[in-house]
Coordinates of C-alpha atoms in Angstrom, one line a residue:
Chain A
M1 CA 0.0 0.0 0.0
N2 CA 2.6 2.4 1.1
F3 CA 4.6 2.5 -2.1
E4 CA 1.5 2.9 -4.2
L5 CA 0.6 6.2 -2.6
P6 CA 2.9 8.4 -4.7
K7 CA 1.5 6.7 -7.8
L8 CA -2.0 7.5 -6.7
R9 CA -1.1 11.1 -5.9
F10 CA 0.5 11.4 -9.4
F11 CA -2.7 10.3 -11.1
A12 CA -4.8 12.5 -8.9
G13 CA -2.6 15.4 -9.8
R14 CA -2.9 14.6 -13.5
I15 CA -6.7 14.5 -13.3
V16 CA -6.8 17.9 -11.5
F17 CA -4.3 19.2 -14.2
W18 CA -6.4 18.1 -17.2
F19 CA -9.6 19.2 -15.5
G20 CA -8.2 22.7 -14.9
L21 CA -7.0 22.8 -18.5
G22 CA -10.4 21.9 -19.7
V23 CA -12.2 24.5 -17.6
L24 CA -9.6 27.1 -18.8
L25 CA -10.2 26.2 -22.5
F26 CA -13.9 26.3 -22.1
Y27 CA -13.7 29.7 -20.4
L28 CA -11.4 31.2 -23.1
L29 CA -13.3 29.9 -26.1
F30 CA -16.9 29.5 -25.2
P31 CA -18.0 33.2 -25.6
F32 CA -16.7 33.2 -29.2
Y33 CA -18.4 29.8 -29.9
W34 CA -21.6 31.2 -28.5
A35 CA -21.3 34.2 -30.9
I36 CA -21.0 31.9 -33.8
V37 CA -23.9 29.7 -32.7
S38 CA -26.1 32.8 -32.1
S39 CA -25.2 34.2 -35.5
L40 CA -26.6 31.1 -37.1
K41 CA -30.0 31.2 -35.4
T42 CA -33.3 32.7 -36.6
S43 CA -35.0 35.3 -34.4
N44 CA -37.4 32.6 -33.1
Q45 CA -34.6 30.2 -32.2
L46 CA -32.8 33.1 -30.6
F47 CA -35.6 33.9 -28.2
A48 CA -36.8 30.3 -27.7
T49 CA -36.6 28.2 -24.5
P50 CA -34.9 25.9 -23.8
I51 CA -31.8 27.3 -25.3
S52 CA -30.2 25.1 -27.9
Y53 CA -26.4 24.9 -27.8
I54 CA -25.9 23.7 -31.4
P55 CA -27.3 25.5 -34.4
Q56 CA -30.3 23.4 -35.6
T57 CA -30.8 24.9 -39.0
P58 CA -27.8 27.2 -39.7
Q59 CA -29.2 30.5 -41.0
W60 CA -26.3 31.6 -43.3
S61 CA -28.6 34.2 -44.6
N62 CA -28.0 36.3 -41.5
Y63 CA -24.5 37.0 -42.9
A64 CA -26.1 38.3 -46.1
S65 CA -28.6 40.4 -44.1
I66 CA -26.0 42.4 -42.3
F67 CA -24.9 43.8 -45.7
T68 CA -28.4 44.4 -47.0
T69 CA -30.2 45.9 -43.9
Q70 CA -27.4 48.5 -43.5
P71 CA -24.3 49.7 -45.4
F72 CA -22.0 47.2 -43.5
G73 CA -19.7 46.9 -46.6
R74 CA -19.2 50.7 -46.3
F75 CA -18.3 50.4 -42.6
L76 CA -15.8 47.6 -43.3
L77 CA -14.2 49.7 -46.1
N78 CA -14.0 52.7 -43.7
S79 CA -12.4 50.6 -41.0
F80 CA -9.8 49.3 -43.5
L81 CA -9.1 52.8 -44.8
V82 CA -8.7 54.2 -41.2
A83 CA -6.7 51.3 -39.8
G84 CA -4.5 51.0 -43.0
G85 CA -3.9 54.7 -43.2
T86 CA -3.1 55.0 -39.5
T87 CA -0.7 52.1 -39.8
L88 CA 1.2 53.3 -42.8
L89 CA 1.7 56.9 -41.4
S90 CA 2.7 55.6 -38.0
L91 CA 5.3 53.3 -39.5
L92 CA 6.6 56.0 -41.8
F93 CA 7.1 58.6 -39.1
G94 CA 7.8 56.0 -36.5
V95 CA 10.8 54.5 -38.3
F96 CA 12.5 58.0 -38.5
A97 CA 11.8 58.7 -34.8
A98 CA 12.9 55.2 -33.6
Y99 CA 16.1 55.5 -35.7
A100 CA 16.9 58.9 -34.0
I101 CA 16.1 57.7 -30.5
G102 CA 17.6 54.2 -30.9
R103 CA 20.9 55.3 -32.6
F104 CA 21.8 58.9 -32.0
E105 CA 23.2 60.4 -28.9
F106 CA 21.8 63.9 -28.4
R107 CA 20.6 66.2 -25.7
G108 CA 17.0 65.7 -25.0
R109 CA 16.9 62.1 -26.1
Q110 CA 15.9 60.7 -22.7
P111 CA 13.1 63.3 -22.1
I112 CA 11.6 62.6 -25.6
Y113 CA 11.7 58.9 -24.9
Y114 CA 9.9 59.3 -21.7
A115 CA 7.5 61.9 -23.2
M116 CA 6.5 59.2 -25.7
L117 CA 5.9 56.7 -23.0
A118 CA 3.8 59.3 -21.1
V119 CA 1.6 59.9 -24.1
T120 CA 0.8 56.2 -24.3
M121 CA -0.1 56.2 -20.6
F122 CA -2.5 59.2 -20.4
P123 CA -6.2 58.7 -21.0
S124 CA -7.4 59.7 -24.5
I125 CA -10.4 61.2 -22.8
S126 CA -8.3 64.0 -21.3
V127 CA -7.7 65.4 -24.8
L128 CA -11.2 64.6 -26.1
G129 CA -12.6 68.2 -25.7
G130 CA -9.6 69.9 -27.1
L131 CA -9.3 67.4 -30.0
F132 CA -13.0 67.8 -30.8
V133 CA -12.6 71.6 -31.1
L134 CA -9.4 71.1 -33.1
I135 CA -10.8 68.8 -35.8
R136 CA -14.0 70.9 -36.1
G137 CA -11.6 73.9 -36.7
L138 CA -9.6 72.0 -39.3
G139 CA -12.7 70.8 -41.1
L140 CA -11.9 67.2 -40.3
Y141 CA -15.0 66.4 -38.2
D142 CA -16.9 63.4 -39.4
T143 CA -14.2 62.4 -42.0
I144 CA -11.9 59.4 -42.5
P145 CA -8.7 61.6 -42.5
G146 CA -9.9 63.1 -39.2
L147 CA -10.0 59.7 -37.6
I148 CA -6.6 58.8 -39.1
F149 CA -5.2 62.1 -37.7
T150 CA -6.6 61.5 -34.2
Y151 CA -5.5 57.8 -34.1
M152 CA -1.9 58.9 -34.4
L153 CA -2.2 60.0 -30.8
F154 CA -1.9 56.4 -29.6
T155 CA -0.4 54.4 -32.6
L156 CA 2.5 56.7 -33.2
P157 CA 4.1 56.7 -29.7
F158 CA 3.4 53.0 -29.5
T159 CA 5.0 52.3 -32.9
I160 CA 8.1 54.4 -32.0
W161 CA 8.3 52.5 -28.7
V162 CA 8.3 49.1 -30.3
L163 CA 10.6 50.0 -33.2
T164 CA 13.1 51.7 -30.9
S165 CA 13.5 48.4 -29.0
F166 CA 14.2 46.6 -32.3
V167 CA 16.7 49.3 -33.5
R168 CA 18.6 48.9 -30.3
E169 CA 19.1 45.2 -30.9
I170 CA 20.8 45.7 -34.2
P171 CA 24.6 46.3 -33.9
S172 CA 25.5 49.8 -35.3
E173 CA 28.8 48.8 -37.0
L174 CA 27.1 48.3 -40.4
E175 CA 25.7 51.8 -40.5
E176 CA 29.0 53.2 -39.2
A177 CA 30.6 51.6 -42.2
A178 CA 28.0 53.1 -44.5
F179 CA 28.6 56.5 -43.0
I180 CA 32.4 56.2 -43.6
D181 CA 31.6 55.3 -47.2
G182 CA 29.7 58.6 -47.4
A183 CA 26.1 57.5 -47.0
T184 CA 23.6 60.0 -45.7
P185 CA 21.6 59.0 -42.6
F186 CA 18.6 58.5 -44.8
Q187 CA 20.6 56.1 -47.1
A188 CA 21.9 54.3 -44.0
L189 CA 18.4 54.0 -42.7
H190 CA 16.9 52.9 -46.0
K191 CA 19.6 50.5 -47.3
V192 CA 21.1 49.1 -44.1
L193 CA 18.8 49.4 -41.1
L194 CA 15.4 49.0 -42.7
P195 CA 15.9 45.5 -44.1
M196 CA 17.2 44.4 -40.7
I197 CA 14.3 45.7 -38.6
A198 CA 11.7 44.3 -41.1
P199 CA 10.4 41.9 -38.5
G200 CA 10.0 44.9 -36.2
L201 CA 8.0 46.7 -38.8
V202 CA 5.7 43.8 -39.3
T203 CA 5.1 43.5 -35.5
A204 CA 4.6 47.2 -34.9
G205 CA 2.4 47.5 -38.0
L206 CA 0.2 44.7 -36.9
L207 CA -0.2 46.0 -33.4
A208 CA -1.0 49.5 -34.8
F209 CA -3.5 48.1 -37.3
I210 CA -5.3 46.1 -34.5
Q211 CA -5.4 49.2 -32.2
A212 CA -6.8 51.4 -35.0
W213 CA -9.2 48.6 -36.2
N214 CA -10.6 48.2 -32.6
E215 CA -10.8 51.9 -31.6
F216 CA -14.2 53.0 -30.4
L217 CA -14.1 56.2 -28.3
F218 CA -12.8 58.6 -31.0
A219 CA -14.8 56.9 -33.8
L220 CA -18.0 57.3 -31.7
T221 CA -17.2 60.9 -30.8
F222 CA -15.7 62.3 -34.1
T223 CA -18.2 60.8 -36.6
V224 CA -21.9 61.0 -37.0
N225 CA -22.6 60.0 -40.5
E226 CA -22.8 56.5 -41.9
N227 CA -20.4 57.5 -44.6
S228 CA -17.6 57.8 -42.1
R229 CA -18.7 55.2 -39.5
T230 CA -16.3 52.4 -38.7
V231 CA -17.2 48.8 -37.8
P232 CA -16.9 49.1 -33.9
V233 CA -19.3 52.0 -33.8
A234 CA -21.7 50.2 -36.2
I235 CA -21.7 47.1 -34.0
A236 CA -22.2 49.1 -30.8
L237 CA -25.1 51.1 -32.4
F238 CA -26.8 48.2 -34.1
S239 CA -30.5 48.5 -33.7
G240 CA -33.4 46.4 -34.9
T241 CA -36.8 47.0 -36.2
S242 CA -38.3 46.7 -32.7
S243 CA -36.8 48.8 -29.9
F244 CA -37.5 46.0 -27.4
E245 CA -35.3 43.2 -28.6
L246 CA -32.1 43.8 -30.4
P247 CA -31.3 41.6 -33.5
W248 CA -28.7 39.6 -31.6
N249 CA -28.2 37.1 -34.4
L250 CA -27.3 39.9 -36.8
I251 CA -25.1 41.6 -34.2
M252 CA -23.3 38.4 -33.6
A253 CA -22.9 37.7 -37.4
A254 CA -21.3 41.2 -37.8
S255 CA -19.1 40.5 -34.8
V256 CA -17.9 37.2 -36.3
V257 CA -17.2 38.9 -39.7
V258 CA -14.9 41.5 -38.1
T259 CA -13.3 39.1 -35.7
V260 CA -12.3 36.3 -38.0
P261 CA -9.8 38.3 -40.1
L262 CA -8.2 39.6 -36.9
L263 CA -8.1 36.1 -35.4
V264 CA -6.4 34.7 -38.5
L265 CA -3.9 37.5 -38.5
V266 CA -3.1 37.0 -34.8
L267 CA -2.8 33.2 -35.1
I268 CA -0.5 33.5 -38.1
F269 CA 1.7 36.1 -36.4
Q270 CA 1.2 35.0 -32.8
Q271 CA 4.9 34.7 -32.0
R272 CA 5.7 38.1 -33.4
I273 CA 2.8 39.7 -31.6
V274 CA 3.7 38.2 -28.3
A275 CA 7.3 39.3 -28.8
G276 CA 6.2 42.8 -29.7
L277 CA 3.8 43.1 -26.7
T278 CA 6.3 41.7 -24.2
A279 CA 9.1 43.9 -25.7
G280 CA 6.9 47.0 -25.4
A281 CA 5.9 46.0 -21.9
V282 CA 8.9 44.3 -20.3
K283 CA 11.8 46.3 -21.7
G284 CA 10.1 49.6 -20.9
Chain B
M1 CA 36.4 65.8 -32.2
P2 CA 36.3 67.9 -35.4
L3 CA 35.5 65.8 -38.4
K4 CA 34.5 66.5 -42.0
N5 CA 30.7 66.5 -42.4
P6 CA 30.2 63.5 -44.7
R7 CA 27.4 65.3 -46.6
N8 CA 29.2 68.5 -47.1
P9 CA 33.0 68.1 -46.9
N10 CA 33.7 71.8 -47.2
R11 CA 32.0 72.6 -44.0
R12 CA 33.5 71.4 -40.8
Y13 CA 31.7 70.8 -37.6
S14 CA 31.8 68.2 -34.9
L15 CA 30.4 64.8 -35.4
S16 CA 28.2 65.0 -32.3
A17 CA 26.7 68.3 -33.5
W18 CA 26.0 66.8 -36.8
R19 CA 24.4 63.7 -35.2
A20 CA 22.2 65.8 -33.0
R21 CA 21.0 67.8 -36.0
T22 CA 20.2 64.7 -37.9
A23 CA 18.4 63.2 -34.9
W24 CA 16.2 66.2 -34.5
L25 CA 15.5 66.3 -38.2
L26 CA 14.4 62.6 -38.1
L27 CA 12.2 63.4 -35.0
T28 CA 10.5 66.5 -36.5
P29 CA 7.5 64.9 -38.2
S30 CA 6.6 62.7 -35.2
L31 CA 7.0 65.6 -32.8
L32 CA 4.9 67.9 -34.9
I33 CA 2.1 65.3 -35.0
L34 CA 2.3 64.6 -31.3
V35 CA 2.3 68.3 -30.5
L36 CA -0.8 68.8 -32.7
V37 CA -2.7 65.7 -31.6
A38 CA -1.6 65.4 -27.9
A39 CA 0.0 68.5 -26.3
F40 CA -2.2 71.1 -28.0
P41 CA -5.5 69.4 -27.3
L42 CA -4.5 68.7 -23.7
F43 CA -3.7 72.4 -23.2
R44 CA -6.9 73.4 -25.0
S45 CA -9.0 71.1 -22.8
F46 CA -7.5 72.7 -19.7
Q47 CA -8.1 76.1 -21.1
L48 CA -11.7 75.2 -21.9
S49 CA -12.3 74.0 -18.4
L50 CA -12.1 77.7 -17.2
F51 CA -15.0 78.7 -19.4
D52 CA -18.7 78.1 -19.6
V53 CA -19.1 76.9 -23.2
S54 CA -21.4 74.7 -25.2
I55 CA -20.2 72.2 -27.8
L56 CA -23.2 72.9 -30.0
K57 CA -22.3 76.4 -31.2
F58 CA -19.3 76.9 -33.6
P59 CA -17.4 79.2 -33.5
L60 CA -17.3 78.7 -29.7
Q61 CA -18.9 81.2 -27.4
L62 CA -16.8 81.4 -24.3
T63 CA -17.8 82.8 -21.0
W64 CA -15.0 83.1 -18.5
V65 CA -15.9 81.4 -15.2
G66 CA -12.4 80.9 -13.7
L67 CA -12.3 77.9 -11.3
D68 CA -16.1 77.6 -11.0
N69 CA -16.1 74.4 -12.9
Y70 CA -13.6 72.9 -10.5
V71 CA -15.6 74.1 -7.5
A72 CA -18.6 72.4 -8.9
L73 CA -16.6 69.2 -9.7
A74 CA -15.4 69.0 -6.1
S75 CA -19.0 68.7 -4.9
D76 CA -20.4 66.7 -7.7
P77 CA -21.6 63.3 -6.2
R78 CA -21.8 61.7 -9.7
W79 CA -18.1 62.5 -10.4
W80 CA -17.0 61.1 -7.1
R81 CA -19.1 58.1 -7.7
S82 CA -17.4 57.5 -11.0
V83 CA -14.0 57.9 -9.3
W84 CA -15.0 55.3 -6.7
N85 CA -16.5 52.9 -9.3
T86 CA -13.3 53.1 -11.4
V87 CA -11.0 52.5 -8.4
V88 CA -13.1 49.5 -7.2
F89 CA -13.3 48.1 -10.7
T90 CA -9.6 48.5 -11.1
V91 CA -8.5 47.0 -7.8
I92 CA -10.8 43.9 -8.1
S93 CA -10.3 43.2 -11.8
V94 CA -6.5 43.6 -11.7
G95 CA -6.3 41.5 -8.5
F96 CA -8.2 38.7 -10.1
E97 CA -6.3 39.0 -13.4
T98 CA -3.0 38.8 -11.6
V99 CA -3.8 35.7 -9.6
L100 CA -5.5 34.0 -12.5
G101 CA -2.9 35.1 -15.0
L102 CA -0.1 33.7 -12.8
M103 CA -2.0 30.4 -12.4
I104 CA -2.5 30.2 -16.2
A105 CA 1.2 31.1 -16.9
L106 CA 2.4 28.4 -14.5
L107 CA 0.0 25.9 -16.1
V108 CA 1.1 26.7 -19.6
H109 CA 4.8 26.8 -18.6
S110 CA 4.8 23.2 -17.6
E111 CA 5.3 20.8 -20.5
F112 CA 2.4 18.8 -21.8
K113 CA 0.9 17.6 -25.1
G114 CA -1.1 20.4 -26.7
R115 CA 0.7 23.2 -25.0
G116 CA 0.9 25.2 -28.2
L117 CA -2.9 24.9 -28.7
V118 CA -3.5 26.3 -25.2
R119 CA -1.1 29.2 -25.9
T120 CA -3.0 29.9 -29.1
A121 CA -6.4 29.7 -27.4
M122 CA -5.1 32.3 -24.8
L123 CA -4.8 34.8 -27.6
V124 CA -8.4 34.5 -28.6
P125 CA -10.0 36.8 -26.0
W126 CA -7.2 39.3 -26.5
A127 CA -7.6 39.3 -30.3
I128 CA -11.4 39.9 -30.3
P129 CA -12.1 43.6 -30.7
G130 CA -13.3 45.2 -27.4
V131 CA -16.6 46.3 -28.8
V132 CA -17.3 42.8 -30.2
S133 CA -16.5 41.0 -27.0
S134 CA -18.6 43.5 -25.0
Q135 CA -21.6 42.9 -27.2
M136 CA -21.0 39.1 -27.0
W137 CA -21.1 39.3 -23.1
R138 CA -24.0 41.6 -23.1
W139 CA -26.0 39.0 -25.1
M140 CA -24.7 36.2 -22.8
F141 CA -25.8 38.2 -19.8
N142 CA -29.3 38.8 -21.2
D143 CA -31.8 38.4 -18.4
V144 CA -34.4 36.3 -20.3
Y145 CA -32.5 34.6 -23.2
G146 CA -29.0 34.7 -21.9
V147 CA -26.8 31.7 -21.9
I148 CA -25.2 32.5 -18.6
N149 CA -28.5 32.2 -16.8
D150 CA -29.2 28.9 -18.6
L151 CA -25.7 27.5 -17.7
F152 CA -25.8 28.6 -14.1
I153 CA -29.3 27.1 -13.6
K154 CA -28.1 23.8 -15.2
L155 CA -25.1 23.8 -12.9
R156 CA -27.5 24.6 -10.0
L157 CA -25.5 27.8 -9.1
I158 CA -28.8 29.8 -9.2
K159 CA -32.4 28.9 -9.1
T160 CA -34.1 31.6 -11.1
P161 CA -32.7 33.8 -14.0
M162 CA -30.9 36.9 -12.8
A163 CA -31.0 40.4 -14.3
W164 CA -27.2 40.6 -14.3
L165 CA -26.9 44.0 -16.0
A166 CA -29.9 45.7 -14.3
E167 CA -29.6 44.6 -10.7
P168 CA -27.4 47.2 -8.8
A169 CA -25.6 44.5 -6.8
L170 CA -24.8 42.3 -9.9
V171 CA -23.7 44.7 -12.6
L172 CA -20.3 45.5 -11.1
P173 CA -19.4 41.8 -10.7
A174 CA -20.7 41.2 -14.2
I175 CA -18.4 43.8 -15.8
I176 CA -15.5 42.7 -13.8
A177 CA -16.1 39.1 -15.1
V178 CA -16.0 40.5 -18.7
D179 CA -12.7 42.4 -18.0
V180 CA -11.1 39.4 -16.4
W181 CA -12.0 37.2 -19.4
K182 CA -10.7 39.8 -21.9
T183 CA -7.4 40.8 -20.2
T184 CA -6.1 37.8 -18.1
P185 CA -4.5 36.3 -21.2
F186 CA -2.4 39.4 -21.7
M187 CA -1.3 39.2 -18.1
A188 CA -0.5 35.5 -18.5
L189 CA 1.5 36.1 -21.6
I190 CA 3.8 38.7 -20.0
L191 CA 4.2 36.4 -16.9
L192 CA 4.9 33.5 -19.2
A193 CA 7.7 35.4 -20.9
G194 CA 9.0 36.2 -17.4
L195 CA 8.9 32.5 -16.4
Q196 CA 10.7 31.4 -19.5
G197 CA 13.6 33.7 -18.5
I198 CA 14.2 31.9 -15.2
P199 CA 17.1 29.5 -15.6
K200 CA 16.1 25.8 -15.2
E201 CA 19.3 25.0 -13.3
L202 CA 18.0 26.9 -10.3
Y203 CA 15.1 24.5 -9.9
E204 CA 17.4 21.5 -10.4
A205 CA 19.7 22.8 -7.6
A206 CA 16.7 23.4 -5.4
R207 CA 15.4 19.9 -6.0
V208 CA 18.8 18.4 -5.2
D209 CA 18.7 20.3 -1.9
G210 CA 15.3 18.8 -1.2
A211 CA 13.1 21.9 -1.6
S212 CA 9.4 21.2 -2.1
S213 CA 7.5 22.7 -5.0
V214 CA 5.8 25.2 -2.7
Q215 CA 9.3 26.3 -1.4
Q216 CA 10.6 26.5 -5.0
F217 CA 7.7 28.8 -6.0
W218 CA 8.2 31.2 -3.1
R219 CA 12.0 31.1 -3.1
I220 CA 12.8 31.1 -6.8
T221 CA 9.8 31.7 -9.1
F222 CA 8.2 34.5 -7.2
P223 CA 11.2 36.7 -6.5
L224 CA 12.6 36.3 -10.1
L225 CA 9.1 37.0 -11.6
R226 CA 8.7 40.2 -9.6
P227 CA 9.9 42.6 -12.4
S228 CA 7.5 41.1 -15.0
L229 CA 4.7 41.0 -12.4
L230 CA 5.3 44.6 -11.6
V231 CA 5.2 45.7 -15.2
A232 CA 2.1 43.7 -16.0
L233 CA 0.4 45.1 -13.0
I234 CA 1.2 48.7 -13.9
F235 CA 0.0 48.3 -17.5
R236 CA -3.2 46.6 -16.5
T237 CA -3.9 49.1 -13.8
L238 CA -3.5 52.0 -16.2
D239 CA -5.8 50.3 -18.7
A240 CA -8.4 49.6 -16.1
L241 CA -8.3 53.2 -14.8
R242 CA -9.0 54.5 -18.3
V243 CA -11.8 51.9 -19.0
F244 CA -14.5 53.2 -21.4
D245 CA -15.6 50.9 -24.2
M246 CA -16.5 47.8 -22.3
I247 CA -18.5 49.4 -19.5
Y248 CA -20.1 51.8 -21.9
I249 CA -21.4 49.0 -24.1
V250 CA -22.2 46.3 -21.5
A251 CA -23.7 48.5 -18.7
G252 CA -24.3 51.9 -20.4
T253 CA -24.1 55.0 -18.3
Q254 CA -25.9 53.7 -15.2
I255 CA -24.6 55.2 -11.9
E256 CA -23.6 51.8 -10.4
T257 CA -20.8 51.3 -12.9
I258 CA -20.2 54.7 -14.6
S259 CA -16.4 55.1 -14.9
M260 CA -14.4 58.4 -15.0
S261 CA -14.0 58.2 -18.8
I262 CA -17.7 57.5 -19.4
Y263 CA -18.7 60.4 -17.0
A264 CA -16.3 62.8 -18.8
R265 CA -17.6 61.9 -22.2
Q266 CA -21.2 62.1 -21.1
Q267 CA -20.6 65.7 -19.8
L268 CA -18.5 66.7 -22.8
I269 CA -20.4 65.2 -25.7
S270 CA -23.8 63.9 -24.6
F271 CA -24.7 66.9 -22.5
G272 CA -22.5 69.3 -24.6
L273 CA -20.9 70.9 -21.6
L274 CA -17.5 71.6 -23.1
G275 CA -16.4 73.7 -20.1
Y276 CA -17.5 71.4 -17.3
G277 CA -16.7 68.3 -19.2
S278 CA -13.2 69.5 -19.7
A279 CA -12.9 70.1 -16.0
V280 CA -14.0 66.5 -15.5
S281 CA -11.4 65.2 -18.0
T282 CA -8.7 67.4 -16.4
G283 CA -9.6 66.0 -13.0
M284 CA -9.2 62.5 -14.4
F285 CA -5.9 63.5 -16.0
L286 CA -4.6 64.7 -12.6
I287 CA -5.6 61.4 -10.9
L288 CA -3.8 59.4 -13.6
A289 CA -0.8 61.7 -13.4
L290 CA -0.6 61.1 -9.7
Y291 CA -0.7 57.3 -10.3
I292 CA 2.0 57.5 -13.0
A293 CA 4.2 59.6 -10.9
V294 CA 4.0 57.1 -8.0
Y295 CA 4.6 54.3 -10.5
L296 CA 7.7 56.0 -11.9
V297 CA 9.2 56.6 -8.5
T298 CA 8.4 53.0 -7.5
L299 CA 10.0 51.7 -10.6
K300 CA 13.2 53.8 -10.0
V301 CA 13.4 52.4 -6.5
E302 CA 12.8 48.9 -7.8
V303 CA 15.5 49.2 -10.5
K304 CA 18.1 50.5 -8.1

């Protein structure tokens, strides 16, 4: 009996381990599963008791309805334009700034580095009033360029932050050699450094794109028209024909449509994203 | 050290001066944008908070009121309620997320079949857009047709369906549950990166010396994980203090869960009180500035 006890404890431990893992997976994945199931139900099935946990007769037509009952295609296009534009501009300006901060010794480098960090930490709400007045004044209210402009508030410092950590990891000898050969800083950046921090560009670009794609507060506040509405606002403001019950099947269908590309992106680039997030967070 | 300027060999000036000039040139576009989109609006918000001004009339019609908006803010029970809500939400959510995140990180750190799969699954809540996951949970919490009531009744945790998002006592726990689901994976990923940085030899040595796994955790894992833990905590706390999207969508603007951000936006945009709303957002800015200052000092102490 005595020498069997460790074995018993081992198996008990295994059972607890796999049970814990099962509960964890259920907790992580069930809400998204439920969104998919709900998106395939008819209104009657949605509001029927008892609740069915598997779609009985999948209503794929729900996915068509979100594009016909409202200009959802337009919202998707707007989101792509906003997130794409924000990402490209952040990368363009971010590379220059990260090169300067990561490579050059100059007075004011440290304060600028910390100022960037501070900008990512402060709440965007504290600039909301001033920004509202500014974009009204610039004639950018309720426009796509207006959203791209305001999104630089959080994507640009974050991009600079991530790219700087990548620049610092590349030894500077190659650029020094380029300088001695008479290259300008822009040539050194373009020909020598840029190819080497390409993975950093992908990581920073992805994270900027995701941030901009998901942004809600500014999109809700700085747009009113459907022509400039982005997907998060559309999903939040989804309303049905009756004011009593929301069309949850359509809301969930729209949710699945905007989430799936993002999930695919994250799953493909998961190593890079985790590296970028932890680099931004841990090395800070 | 005087050196020839590589771009213009006829002019001579020091390499460091040339480098500083280049650096500032490279920084100019980013600095310009950030001044325009961050510094200027921040200053403008503070300026507006000293006026009585409506958001509905452009050009703005400003009436100077001095510090009146701040005096009103100091005795505004809804503002203080939003501060209280935000702090309670932050402390409880971040507390749960840290403990749960640490447990998940330890679980995933051990070697087993399908570990990659679990790591991938961990990214799912993080990858779902905040608005989408908020709507998902709002539907799951539905009082009549929600799946949470159904599951809890099946598991015999509750007897009758609950109005999770309408009952004053339940709505705060409900939004905390959503936040924990959404952000624990991020916490776990940072802690996992920290765990992977601890050399395995330490554990082997401890085992040779006869240390139990509990002792190993408190003597090796926990002290070495402290830096990652601290960083994860600080970032999550900041996020939680700024919370807007999730509470706004799941619980609306009800007093039981209104956060500082939601209250500021409500005053600024929904009520159109650009002056008073700016005072609210400046108040929030000051509270976060205090938190960040404390954090920077702590971090400095910690690093030294």
